[in-house]
PDB file of N, CA and C in Angstrom:
ATOM      1  N   UNK A   1      -8.627   2.330  -0.265  1.00  0.00           N
ATOM      2  CA  UNK A   1      -7.179   2.370  -0.231  1.00  0.00           C
ATOM      3  C   UNK A   1      -6.715   3.454   0.735  1.00  0.00           C
ATOM      4  N   UNK A   2      -7.309   4.641   0.607  1.00  0.00           N
ATOM      5  CA  UNK A   2      -6.885   5.750   1.475  1.00  0.00           C
ATOM      6  C   UNK A   2      -7.137   5.401   2.944  1.00  0.00           C
ATOM      7  N   UNK A   3      -8.295   4.860   3.222  1.00  0.00           N
ATOM      8  CA  UNK A   3      -8.628   4.504   4.607  1.00  0.00           C
ATOM      9  C   UNK A   3      -7.656   3.454   5.139  1.00  0.00           C
ATOM     10  N   UNK A   4      -7.341   2.462   4.325  1.00  0.00           N
ATOM     11  CA  UNK A   4      -6.399   1.423   4.731  1.00  0.00           C
ATOM     12  C   UNK A   4      -5.039   2.028   5.056  1.00  0.00           C
ATOM     13  N   UNK A   5      -4.500   2.824   4.137  1.00  0.00           N
ATOM     14  CA  UNK A   5      -3.155   3.370   4.328  1.00  0.00           C
ATOM     15  C   UNK A   5      -3.087   4.355   5.492  1.00  0.00           C
ATOM     16  N   UNK A   6      -4.074   5.222   5.628  1.00  0.00           N
ATOM     17  CA  UNK A   6      -4.026   6.189   6.730  1.00  0.00           C
ATOM     18  C   UNK A   6      -4.184   5.495   8.078  1.00  0.00           C
ATOM     19  N   UNK A   7      -5.000   4.445   8.127  1.00  0.00           N
ATOM     20  CA  UNK A   7      -5.163   3.734   9.401  1.00  0.00           C
ATOM     21  C   UNK A   7      -3.896   2.960   9.763  1.00  0.00           C
ATOM     22  N   UNK A   8      -3.228   2.381   8.771  1.00  0.00           N
ATOM     23  CA  UNK A   8      -1.969   1.680   9.040  1.00  0.00           C
ATOM     24  C   UNK A   8      -0.890   2.682   9.448  1.00  0.00           C
ATOM     25  N   UNK A   9      -0.828   3.814   8.755  1.00  0.00           N
ATOM     26  CA  UNK A   9       0.166   4.842   9.091  1.00  0.00           C
ATOM     27  C   UNK A   9      -0.002   5.329  10.535  1.00  0.00           C
ATOM     28  N   UNK A  10      -1.235   5.409  10.999  1.00  0.00           N
ATOM     29  CA  UNK A  10      -1.484   5.870  12.367  1.00  0.00           C
ATOM     30  C   UNK A  10      -1.321   4.754  13.396  1.00  0.00           C
ATOM     31  N   UNK A  11      -1.164   3.513  12.921  1.00  0.00           N
ATOM     32  CA  UNK A  11      -1.014   2.384  13.834  1.00  0.00           C
ATOM     33  C   UNK A  11      -2.310   1.831  14.354  1.00  0.00           C
ATOM     34  N   UNK A  12      -3.435   2.252  13.736  1.00  0.00           N
ATOM     35  CA  UNK A  12      -4.748   1.800  14.190  1.00  0.00           C
ATOM     36  C   UNK A  12      -5.593   1.273  13.028  1.00  0.00           C
ATOM     37  N   UNK A  13      -5.161   0.172  12.412  1.00  0.00           N
ATOM     38  CA  UNK A  13      -5.947  -0.369  11.299  1.00  0.00           C
ATOM     39  C   UNK A  13      -7.351  -0.769  11.754  1.00  0.00           C
ATOM     40  N   UNK A  14      -8.318  -0.566  10.881  1.00  0.00           N
ATOM     41  CA  UNK A  14      -9.695  -0.971  11.164  1.00  0.00           C
ATOM     42  C   UNK A  14      -9.871  -2.404  10.667  1.00  0.00           C
ATOM     43  N   UNK A  15      -9.625  -3.351  11.540  1.00  0.00           N
ATOM     44  CA  UNK A  15      -9.686  -4.755  11.166  1.00  0.00           C
ATOM     45  C   UNK A  15     -11.092  -5.204  10.789  1.00  0.00           C
ATOM     46  N   UNK A  16     -12.111  -4.450  11.186  1.00  0.00           N
ATOM     47  CA  UNK A  16     -13.497  -4.831  10.885  1.00  0.00           C
ATOM     48  C   UNK A  16     -13.811  -4.734   9.394  1.00  0.00           C
ATOM     49  N   UNK A  17     -13.012  -3.990   8.631  1.00  0.00           N
ATOM     50  CA  UNK A  17     -13.278  -3.868   7.192  1.00  0.00           C
ATOM     51  C   UNK A  17     -12.462  -4.872   6.378  1.00  0.00           C
ATOM     52  N   UNK A  18     -11.751  -5.779   7.084  1.00  0.00           N
ATOM     53  CA  UNK A  18     -10.878  -6.753   6.427  1.00  0.00           C
ATOM     54  C   UNK A  18     -11.405  -8.170   6.625  1.00  0.00           C
ATOM     55  N   UNK A  19     -11.035  -9.040   5.695  1.00  0.00           N
ATOM     56  CA  UNK A  19     -11.296 -10.464   5.924  1.00  0.00           C
ATOM     57  C   UNK A  19     -10.407 -10.902   7.084  1.00  0.00           C
ATOM     58  N   UNK A  20     -10.781 -11.954   7.793  1.00  0.00           N
ATOM     59  CA  UNK A  20      -9.934 -12.421   8.898  1.00  0.00           C
ATOM     60  C   UNK A  20      -8.508 -12.760   8.449  1.00  0.00           C
ATOM     61  N   UNK A  21      -8.375 -13.340   7.279  1.00  0.00           N
ATOM     62  CA  UNK A  21      -7.048 -13.705   6.781  1.00  0.00           C
ATOM     63  C   UNK A  21      -6.191 -12.472   6.515  1.00  0.00           C
ATOM     64  N   UNK A  22      -6.789 -11.453   5.878  1.00  0.00           N
ATOM     65  CA  UNK A  22      -6.023 -10.240   5.596  1.00  0.00           C
ATOM     66  C   UNK A  22      -5.711  -9.498   6.892  1.00  0.00           C
ATOM     67  N   UNK A  23      -6.631  -9.506   7.843  1.00  0.00           N
ATOM     68  CA  UNK A  23      -6.383  -8.867   9.138  1.00  0.00           C
ATOM     69  C   UNK A  23      -5.169  -9.496   9.818  1.00  0.00           C
ATOM     70  N   UNK A  24      -5.025 -10.815   9.712  1.00  0.00           N
ATOM     71  CA  UNK A  24      -3.857 -11.490  10.291  1.00  0.00           C
ATOM     72  C   UNK A  24      -2.562 -11.022   9.624  1.00  0.00           C
ATOM     73  N   UNK A  25      -2.597 -10.872   8.303  1.00  0.00           N
ATOM     74  CA  UNK A  25      -1.417 -10.394   7.570  1.00  0.00           C
ATOM     75  C   UNK A  25      -1.064  -8.976   8.012  1.00  0.00           C
ATOM     76  N   UNK A  26      -2.069  -8.116   8.116  1.00  0.00           N
ATOM     77  CA  UNK A  26      -1.829  -6.725   8.525  1.00  0.00           C
ATOM     78  C   UNK A  26      -1.237  -6.680   9.931  1.00  0.00           C
ATOM     79  N   UNK A  27      -1.767  -7.485  10.838  1.00  0.00           N
ATOM     80  CA  UNK A  27      -1.219  -7.507  12.207  1.00  0.00           C
ATOM     81  C   UNK A  27       0.264  -7.882  12.200  1.00  0.00           C
ATOM     82  N   UNK A  28       0.608  -8.873  11.392  1.00  0.00           N
ATOM     83  CA  UNK A  28       1.990  -9.348  11.325  1.00  0.00           C
ATOM     84  C   UNK A  28       2.923  -8.307  10.713  1.00  0.00           C
ATOM     85  N   UNK A  29       2.466  -7.624   9.657  1.00  0.00           N
ATOM     86  CA  UNK A  29       3.323  -6.705   8.913  1.00  0.00           C
ATOM     87  C   UNK A  29       3.200  -5.250   9.349  1.00  0.00           C
ATOM     88  N   UNK A  30       2.328  -4.976  10.305  1.00  0.00           N
ATOM     89  CA  UNK A  30       2.060  -3.588  10.707  1.00  0.00           C
ATOM     90  C   UNK A  30       3.320  -2.796  11.059  1.00  0.00           C
ATOM     91  N   UNK A  31       4.229  -3.290  11.885  1.00  0.00           N
ATOM     92  CA  UNK A  31       5.395  -2.460  12.230  1.00  0.00           C
ATOM     93  C   UNK A  31       6.228  -2.054  11.010  1.00  0.00           C
ATOM     94  N   UNK A  32       6.442  -2.986  10.094  1.00  0.00           N
ATOM     95  CA  UNK A  32       7.258  -2.679   8.917  1.00  0.00           C
ATOM     96  C   UNK A  32       6.553  -1.696   7.983  1.00  0.00           C
ATOM     97  N   UNK A  33       5.293  -1.942   7.698  1.00  0.00           N
ATOM     98  CA  UNK A  33       4.574  -1.072   6.760  1.00  0.00           C
ATOM     99  C   UNK A  33       4.323   0.295   7.380  1.00  0.00           C
ATOM    100  N   UNK A  34       4.012   0.329   8.663  1.00  0.00           N
ATOM    101  CA  UNK A  34       3.817   1.615   9.336  1.00  0.00           C
ATOM    102  C   UNK A  34       5.105   2.435   9.283  1.00  0.00           C
ATOM    103  N   UNK A  35       6.248   1.792   9.470  1.00  0.00           N
ATOM    104  CA  UNK A  35       7.529   2.490   9.387  1.00  0.00           C
ATOM    105  C   UNK A  35       7.775   3.060   8.005  1.00  0.00           C
ATOM    106  N   UNK A  36       7.476   2.268   6.984  1.00  0.00           N
ATOM    107  CA  UNK A  36       7.652   2.732   5.609  1.00  0.00           C
ATOM    108  C   UNK A  36       6.758   3.938   5.332  1.00  0.00           C
ATOM    109  N   UNK A  37       5.491   3.836   5.732  1.00  0.00           N
ATOM    110  CA  UNK A  37       4.553   4.933   5.477  1.00  0.00           C
ATOM    111  C   UNK A  37       4.967   6.198   6.224  1.00  0.00           C
ATOM    112  N   UNK A  38       5.503   6.055   7.424  1.00  0.00           N
ATOM    113  CA  UNK A  38       5.916   7.254   8.166  1.00  0.00           C
ATOM    114  C   UNK A  38       7.091   7.946   7.464  1.00  0.00           C
ATOM    115  N   UNK A  39       7.987   7.161   6.849  1.00  0.00           N
ATOM    116  CA  UNK A  39       9.106   7.758   6.118  1.00  0.00           C
ATOM    117  C   UNK A  39       8.643   8.443   4.831  1.00  0.00           C
ATOM    118  N   UNK A  40       7.545   7.996   4.260  1.00  0.00           N
ATOM    119  CA  UNK A  40       7.033   8.620   3.033  1.00  0.00           C
ATOM    120  C   UNK A  40       6.269   9.910   3.312  1.00  0.00           C
ATOM    121  N   UNK A  41       5.858  10.116   4.555  1.00  0.00           N
ATOM    122  CA  UNK A  41       5.141  11.335   4.907  1.00  0.00           C
ATOM    123  C   UNK A  41       3.646  11.204   4.671  1.00  0.00           C
ATOM    124  N   UNK A  42       2.913  12.287   4.877  1.00  0.00           N
ATOM    125  CA  UNK A  42       1.458  12.249   4.748  1.00  0.00           C
ATOM    126  C   UNK A  42       0.995  11.873   3.334  1.00  0.00           C
ATOM    127  N   UNK A  43      -0.113  11.163   3.282  1.00  0.00           N
ATOM    128  CA  UNK A  43      -0.728  10.810   2.012  1.00  0.00           C
ATOM    129  C   UNK A  43      -1.399  12.054   1.446  1.00  0.00           C
ATOM    130  N   UNK A  44      -1.059  12.414   0.220  1.00  0.00           N
ATOM    131  CA  UNK A  44      -1.614  13.618  -0.404  1.00  0.00           C
ATOM    132  C   UNK A  44      -2.780  13.284  -1.330  1.00  0.00           C
ATOM    133  N   UNK A  45      -2.644  12.235  -2.134  1.00  0.00           N
ATOM    134  CA  UNK A  45      -3.726  11.892  -3.072  1.00  0.00           C
ATOM    135  C   UNK A  45      -3.540  10.483  -3.612  1.00  0.00           C
ATOM    136  N   UNK A  46      -4.595   9.990  -4.233  1.00  0.00           N
ATOM    137  CA  UNK A  46      -4.601   8.679  -4.883  1.00  0.00           C
ATOM    138  C   UNK A  46      -4.967   8.867  -6.344  1.00  0.00           C
ATOM    139  N   UNK A  47      -4.351   8.054  -7.206  1.00  0.00           N
ATOM    140  CA  UNK A  47      -4.725   8.048  -8.623  1.00  0.00           C
ATOM    141  C   UNK A  47      -5.005   6.611  -9.024  1.00  0.00           C
ATOM    142  N   UNK A  48      -6.248   6.346  -9.445  1.00  0.00           N
ATOM    143  CA  UNK A  48      -6.587   5.004  -9.913  1.00  0.00           C
ATOM    144  C   UNK A  48      -5.844   4.742 -11.205  1.00  0.00           C
ATOM    145  N   UNK A  49      -5.186   3.581 -11.306  1.00  0.00           N
ATOM    146  CA  UNK A  49      -4.441   3.210 -12.507  1.00  0.00           C
ATOM    147  C   UNK A  49      -5.214   2.232 -13.374  1.00  0.00           C
ATOM    148  N   UNK A  50      -5.628   1.127 -12.762  1.00  0.00           N
ATOM    149  CA  UNK A  50      -6.283   0.082 -13.546  1.00  0.00           C
ATOM    150  C   UNK A  50      -6.844  -0.995 -12.644  1.00  0.00           C
ATOM    151  N   UNK A  51      -7.720  -1.787 -13.227  1.00  0.00           N
ATOM    152  CA  UNK A  51      -8.153  -3.014 -12.573  1.00  0.00           C
ATOM    153  C   UNK A  51      -7.107  -4.068 -12.901  1.00  0.00           C
ATOM    154  N   UNK A  52      -6.629  -4.743 -11.894  1.00  0.00           N
ATOM    155  CA  UNK A  52      -5.623  -5.780 -12.106  1.00  0.00           C
ATOM    156  C   UNK A  52      -6.183  -7.143 -11.756  1.00  0.00           C
ATOM    157  N   UNK A  53      -5.434  -8.175 -12.066  1.00  0.00           N
ATOM    158  CA  UNK A  53      -5.859  -9.536 -11.751  1.00  0.00           C
ATOM    159  C   UNK A  53      -6.012  -9.746 -10.245  1.00  0.00           C
ATOM    160  N   UNK A  54      -5.181  -9.074  -9.482  1.00  0.00           N
ATOM    161  CA  UNK A  54      -5.197  -9.245  -8.026  1.00  0.00           C
ATOM    162  C   UNK A  54      -5.851  -8.060  -7.318  1.00  0.00           C
ATOM    163  N   UNK A  55      -6.593  -7.220  -8.038  1.00  0.00           N
ATOM    164  CA  UNK A  55      -7.261  -6.083  -7.419  1.00  0.00           C
ATOM    165  C   UNK A  55      -7.022  -4.797  -8.180  1.00  0.00           C
ATOM    166  N   UNK A  56      -7.556  -3.723  -7.650  1.00  0.00           N
ATOM    167  CA  UNK A  56      -7.384  -2.413  -8.265  1.00  0.00           C
ATOM    168  C   UNK A  56      -5.999  -1.861  -7.938  1.00  0.00           C
ATOM    169  N   UNK A  57      -5.422  -1.157  -8.898  1.00  0.00           N
ATOM    170  CA  UNK A  57      -4.071  -0.620  -8.746  1.00  0.00           C
ATOM    171  C   UNK A  57      -4.158   0.903  -8.671  1.00  0.00           C
ATOM    172  N   UNK A  58      -3.445   1.464  -7.695  1.00  0.00           N
ATOM    173  CA  UNK A  58      -3.438   2.911  -7.467  1.00  0.00           C
ATOM    174  C   UNK A  58      -2.003   3.419  -7.362  1.00  0.00           C
ATOM    175  N   UNK A  59      -1.791   4.640  -7.836  1.00  0.00           N
ATOM    176  CA  UNK A  59      -0.580   5.379  -7.519  1.00  0.00           C
ATOM    177  C   UNK A  59      -0.929   6.266  -6.338  1.00  0.00           C
ATOM    178  N   UNK A  60      -0.178   6.138  -5.279  1.00  0.00           N
ATOM    179  CA  UNK A  60      -0.453   6.877  -4.050  1.00  0.00           C
ATOM    180  C   UNK A  60       0.636   7.934  -3.893  1.00  0.00           C
ATOM    181  N   UNK A  61       0.204   9.184  -3.829  1.00  0.00           N
ATOM    182  CA  UNK A  61       1.126  10.315  -3.724  1.00  0.00           C
ATOM    183  C   UNK A  61       1.295  10.675  -2.254  1.00  0.00           C
ATOM    184  N   UNK A  62       2.535  10.573  -1.788  1.00  0.00           N
ATOM    185  CA  UNK A  62       2.895  10.950  -0.427  1.00  0.00           C
ATOM    186  C   UNK A  62       3.749  12.212  -0.496  1.00  0.00           C
ATOM    187  N   UNK A  63       4.015  12.811   0.637  1.00  0.00           N
ATOM    188  CA  UNK A  63       4.856  14.014   0.681  1.00  0.00           C
ATOM    189  C   UNK A  63       6.242  13.755   0.104  1.00  0.00           C
ATOM    190  N   UNK A  64       6.759  12.525   0.250  1.00  0.00           N
ATOM    191  CA  UNK A  64       8.134  12.233  -0.171  1.00  0.00           C
ATOM    192  C   UNK A  64       8.221  11.227  -1.308  1.00  0.00           C
ATOM    193  N   UNK A  65       7.173  11.075  -2.090  1.00  0.00           N
ATOM    194  CA  UNK A  65       7.267  10.168  -3.228  1.00  0.00           C
ATOM    195  C   UNK A  65       5.938   9.574  -3.632  1.00  0.00           C
ATOM    196  N   UNK A  66       5.956   8.898  -4.758  1.00  0.00           N
ATOM    197  CA  UNK A  66       4.765   8.233  -5.292  1.00  0.00           C
ATOM    198  C   UNK A  66       5.044   6.736  -5.338  1.00  0.00           C
ATOM    199  N   UNK A  67       4.156   5.976  -4.747  1.00  0.00           N
ATOM    200  CA  UNK A  67       4.292   4.527  -4.725  1.00  0.00           C
ATOM    201  C   UNK A  67       3.031   3.886  -5.271  1.00  0.00           C
ATOM    202  N   UNK A  68       3.183   2.726  -5.876  1.00  0.00           N
ATOM    203  CA  UNK A  68       2.058   1.991  -6.456  1.00  0.00           C
ATOM    204  C   UNK A  68       1.639   0.866  -5.501  1.00  0.00           C
ATOM    205  N   UNK A  69       0.332   0.792  -5.283  1.00  0.00           N
ATOM    206  CA  UNK A  69      -0.269  -0.217  -4.412  1.00  0.00           C
ATOM    207  C   UNK A  69      -1.427  -0.879  -5.137  1.00  0.00           C
ATOM    208  N   UNK A  70      -1.755  -2.093  -4.725  1.00  0.00           N
ATOM    209  CA  UNK A  70      -2.982  -2.730  -5.187  1.00  0.00           C
ATOM    210  C   UNK A  70      -3.827  -3.067  -3.974  1.00  0.00           C
ATOM    211  N   UNK A  71      -5.115  -3.184  -4.200  1.00  0.00           N
ATOM    212  CA  UNK A  71      -6.044  -3.559  -3.133  1.00  0.00           C
ATOM    213  C   UNK A  71      -7.124  -4.444  -3.746  1.00  0.00           C
ATOM    214  N   UNK A  72      -7.490  -5.500  -3.021  1.00  0.00           N
ATOM    215  CA  UNK A  72      -8.508  -6.433  -3.497  1.00  0.00           C
ATOM    216  C   UNK A  72      -9.614  -6.554  -2.454  1.00  0.00           C
ATOM    217  N   UNK A  73     -10.835  -6.677  -2.948  1.00  0.00           N
ATOM    218  CA  UNK A  73     -11.989  -6.849  -2.072  1.00  0.00           C
ATOM    219  C   UNK A  73     -12.514  -8.272  -2.183  1.00  0.00           C
ATOM    220  N   UNK A  74     -13.088  -8.744  -1.094  1.00  0.00           N
ATOM    221  CA  UNK A  74     -13.749 -10.048  -1.104  1.00  0.00           C
ATOM    222  C   UNK A  74     -15.137  -9.887  -1.735  1.00  0.00           C
ATOM    223  N   UNK A  75     -15.814 -10.999  -1.948  1.00  0.00           N
ATOM    224  CA  UNK A  75     -17.177 -10.959  -2.475  1.00  0.00           C
ATOM    225  C   UNK A  75     -18.134 -10.212  -1.566  1.00  0.00           C
ATOM    226  N   UNK A  76     -17.783 -10.113  -0.291  1.00  0.00           N
ATOM    227  CA  UNK A  76     -18.621  -9.398   0.684  1.00  0.00           C
ATOM    228  C   UNK A  76     -18.250  -7.922   0.804  1.00  0.00           C
ATOM    229  N   UNK A  77     -17.264  -7.495   0.014  1.00  0.00           N
ATOM    230  CA  UNK A  77     -16.853  -6.092   0.035  1.00  0.00           C
ATOM    231  C   UNK A  77     -15.839  -5.746   1.111  1.00  0.00           C
ATOM    232  N   UNK A  78     -15.243  -6.752   1.740  1.00  0.00           N
ATOM    233  CA  UNK A  78     -14.211  -6.502   2.741  1.00  0.00           C
ATOM    234  C   UNK A  78     -12.839  -6.525   2.078  1.00  0.00           C
ATOM    235  N   UNK A  79     -11.883  -5.839   2.683  1.00  0.00           N
ATOM    236  CA  UNK A  79     -10.512  -5.854   2.159  1.00  0.00           C
ATOM    237  C   UNK A  79      -9.964  -7.270   2.298  1.00  0.00           C
ATOM    238  N   UNK A  80      -9.541  -7.836   1.163  1.00  0.00           N
ATOM    239  CA  UNK A  80      -9.035  -9.210   1.152  1.00  0.00           C
ATOM    240  C   UNK A  80      -7.538  -9.271   0.909  1.00  0.00           C
ATOM    241  N   UNK A  81      -6.943  -8.171   0.495  1.00  0.00           N
ATOM    242  CA  UNK A  81      -5.516  -8.163   0.240  1.00  0.00           C
ATOM    243  C   UNK A  81      -5.064  -6.821  -0.271  1.00  0.00           C
ATOM    244  N   UNK A  82      -3.781  -6.586  -0.134  1.00  0.00           N
ATOM    245  CA  UNK A  82      -3.165  -5.372  -0.638  1.00  0.00           C
ATOM    246  C   UNK A  82      -1.700  -5.681  -0.872  1.00  0.00           C
ATOM    247  N   UNK A  83      -1.108  -4.995  -1.825  1.00  0.00           N
ATOM    248  CA  UNK A  83       0.304  -5.213  -2.113  1.00  0.00           C
ATOM    249  C   UNK A  83       0.987  -3.886  -2.396  1.00  0.00           C
ATOM    250  N   UNK A  84       2.217  -3.790  -1.951  1.00  0.00           N
ATOM    251  CA  UNK A  84       3.075  -2.642  -2.260  1.00  0.00           C
ATOM    252  C   UNK A  84       3.825  -3.032  -3.521  1.00  0.00           C
ATOM    253  N   UNK A  85       3.520  -2.363  -4.625  1.00  0.00           N
ATOM    254  CA  UNK A  85       4.111  -2.724  -5.910  1.00  0.00           C
ATOM    255  C   UNK A  85       5.406  -1.994  -6.201  1.00  0.00           C
ATOM    256  N   UNK A  86       5.692  -0.940  -5.457  1.00  0.00           N
ATOM    257  CA  UNK A  86       6.960  -0.246  -5.601  1.00  0.00           C
ATOM    258  C   UNK A  86       6.814   1.229  -5.890  1.00  0.00           C
ATOM    259  N   UNK A  87       7.934   1.936  -5.851  1.00  0.00           N
ATOM    260  CA  UNK A  87       7.914   3.366  -6.152  1.00  0.00           C
ATOM    261  C   UNK A  87       7.646   3.584  -7.639  1.00  0.00           C
ATOM    262  N   UNK A  88       7.089   4.739  -7.962  1.00  0.00           N
ATOM    263  CA  UNK A  88       6.749   5.082  -9.343  1.00  0.00           C
ATOM    264  C   UNK A  88       7.759   6.089  -9.869  1.00  0.00           C
ATOM    265  N   UNK A  89       8.259   5.852 -11.069  1.00  0.00           N
ATOM    266  CA  UNK A  89       9.217   6.759 -11.701  1.00  0.00           C
ATOM    267  C   UNK A  89       8.479   7.885 -12.411  1.00  0.00           C
ATOM    268  N   UNK A  90       9.217   8.858 -12.900  1.00  0.00           N
ATOM    269  CA  UNK A  90       8.626   9.977 -13.640  1.00  0.00           C
ATOM    270  C   UNK A  90       7.908   9.493 -14.896  1.00  0.00           C
ATOM    271  N   UNK A  91       8.351   8.373 -15.470  1.00  0.00           N
ATOM    272  CA  UNK A  91       7.700   7.835 -16.670  1.00  0.00           C
ATOM    273  C   UNK A  91       6.415   7.094 -16.342  1.00  0.00           C
ATOM    274  N   UNK A  92       6.124   6.907 -15.048  1.00  0.00           N
ATOM    275  CA  UNK A  92       4.904   6.228 -14.647  1.00  0.00           C
ATOM    276  C   UNK A  92       5.067   4.738 -14.414  1.00  0.00           C
ATOM    277  N   UNK A  93       6.279   4.222 -14.568  1.00  0.00           N
ATOM    278  CA  UNK A  93       6.543   2.807 -14.309  1.00  0.00           C
ATOM    279  C   UNK A  93       6.953   2.624 -12.859  1.00  0.00           C
ATOM    280  N   UNK A  94       6.829   1.382 -12.374  1.00  0.00           N
ATOM    281  CA  UNK A  94       7.396   1.122 -11.052  1.00  0.00           C
ATOM    282  C   UNK A  94       8.899   0.999 -11.211  1.00  0.00           C
ATOM    283  N   UNK A  95       9.600   1.471 -10.225  1.00  0.00           N
ATOM    284  CA  UNK A  95      11.056   1.592 -10.306  1.00  0.00           C
ATOM    285  C   UNK A  95      11.751   0.427  -9.624  1.00  0.00           C
ATOM    286  N   UNK A  96      13.040   0.274  -9.916  1.00  0.00           N
ATOM    287  CA  UNK A  96      13.843  -0.643  -9.104  1.00  0.00           C
ATOM    288  C   UNK A  96      13.940  -0.073  -7.695  1.00  0.00           C
ATOM    289  N   UNK A  97      14.609  -0.720  -6.795  1.00  0.00           N
ATOM    290  CA  UNK A  97      14.657  -0.223  -5.421  1.00  0.00           C
ATOM    291  C   UNK A  97      14.989   1.268  -5.358  1.00  0.00           C
ATOM    292  N   UNK A  98      14.293   1.989  -4.451  1.00  0.00           N
ATOM    293  CA  UNK A  98      14.465   3.439  -4.345  1.00  0.00           C
ATOM    294  C   UNK A  98      15.823   3.815  -3.787  1.00  0.00           C
ATOM    295  N   UNK A  99      16.231   5.077  -3.992  1.00  0.00           N
ATOM    296  CA  UNK A  99      17.524   5.510  -3.492  1.00  0.00           C
ATOM    297  C   UNK A  99      17.598   5.583  -1.974  1.00  0.00           C
ATOM    298  N   UNK A 100      16.474   5.751  -1.299  1.00  0.00           N
ATOM    299  CA  UNK A 100      16.465   5.826   0.160  1.00  0.00           C
ATOM    300  C   UNK A 100      16.667   4.415   0.716  1.00  0.00           C
ATOM    301  N   UNK A 101      17.823   4.101   1.303  1.00  0.00           N
ATOM    302  CA  UNK A 101      18.086   2.734   1.757  1.00  0.00           C
ATOM    303  C   UNK A 101      17.078   2.228   2.774  1.00  0.00           C
ATOM    304  N   UNK A 102      16.428   3.124   3.515  1.00  0.00           N
ATOM    305  CA  UNK A 102      15.449   2.674   4.508  1.00  0.00           C
ATOM    306  C   UNK A 102      14.191   2.134   3.858  1.00  0.00           C
ATOM    307  N   UNK A 103      13.966   2.435   2.558  1.00  0.00           N
ATOM    308  CA  UNK A 103      12.771   1.954   1.870  1.00  0.00           C
ATOM    309  C   UNK A 103      13.042   0.720   1.021  1.00  0.00           C
ATOM    310  N   UNK A 104      14.282   0.328   0.863  1.00  0.00           N
ATOM    311  CA  UNK A 104      14.634  -0.796   0.001  1.00  0.00           C
ATOM    312  C   UNK A 104      13.855  -2.068   0.347  1.00  0.00           C
ATOM    313  N   UNK A 105      13.650  -2.417   1.614  1.00  0.00           N
ATOM    314  CA  UNK A 105      12.928  -3.660   1.888  1.00  0.00           C
ATOM    315  C   UNK A 105      11.501  -3.669   1.360  1.00  0.00           C
ATOM    316  N   UNK A 106      10.938  -2.510   1.051  1.00  0.00           N
ATOM    317  CA  UNK A 106       9.547  -2.434   0.619  1.00  0.00           C
ATOM    318  C   UNK A 106       9.390  -2.356  -0.889  1.00  0.00           C
ATOM    319  N   UNK A 107      10.460  -2.169  -1.629  1.00  0.00           N
ATOM    320  CA  UNK A 107      10.390  -2.078  -3.087  1.00  0.00           C
ATOM    321  C   UNK A 107      10.144  -3.464  -3.658  1.00  0.00           C
ATOM    322  N   UNK A 108       9.398  -3.511  -4.736  1.00  0.00           N
ATOM    323  CA  UNK A 108       9.061  -4.773  -5.375  1.00  0.00           C
ATOM    324  C   UNK A 108       9.876  -4.928  -6.659  1.00  0.00           C
ATOM    325  N   UNK A 109      10.173  -6.136  -7.012  1.00  0.00           N
ATOM    326  CA  UNK A 109      10.862  -6.373  -8.266  1.00  0.00           C
ATOM    327  C   UNK A 109       9.868  -6.665  -9.386  1.00  0.00           C
ATOM    328  N   UNK A 110       8.556  -6.553  -9.061  1.00  0.00           N
ATOM    329  CA  UNK A 110       7.525  -6.783 -10.080  1.00  0.00           C
ATOM    330  C   UNK A 110       7.559  -5.684 -11.129  1.00  0.00           C
ATOM    331  N   UNK A 111       7.120  -6.040 -12.350  1.00  0.00           N
ATOM    332  CA  UNK A 111       6.991  -5.031 -13.413  1.00  0.00           C
ATOM    333  C   UNK A 111       5.761  -4.200 -13.189  1.00  0.00           C
TER     334      UNK A 111
END
């Protein structure tokens, strides 16, 4: 997760660690996700939350907030998918859209 996020934030994703399908998604969404990550600031730490149906779930601590992400691996151990699940509230839940209007497009309505 850390390698994925830091490489996207820098604009240089390592496509060799991804499935071809996920690499295509990352290429398409790179400008938007890179912009979001730059507004959140440097990645400070990761906290594993749980194994989910669609992959492992992490709370990612950035300089300007905590956001929840998931990441899934293929049977070959390559990154097969990732999702931005939304900002995390003080209670540990994902929040409704964040107060920063520039981040609203990235907030999820998922529970």
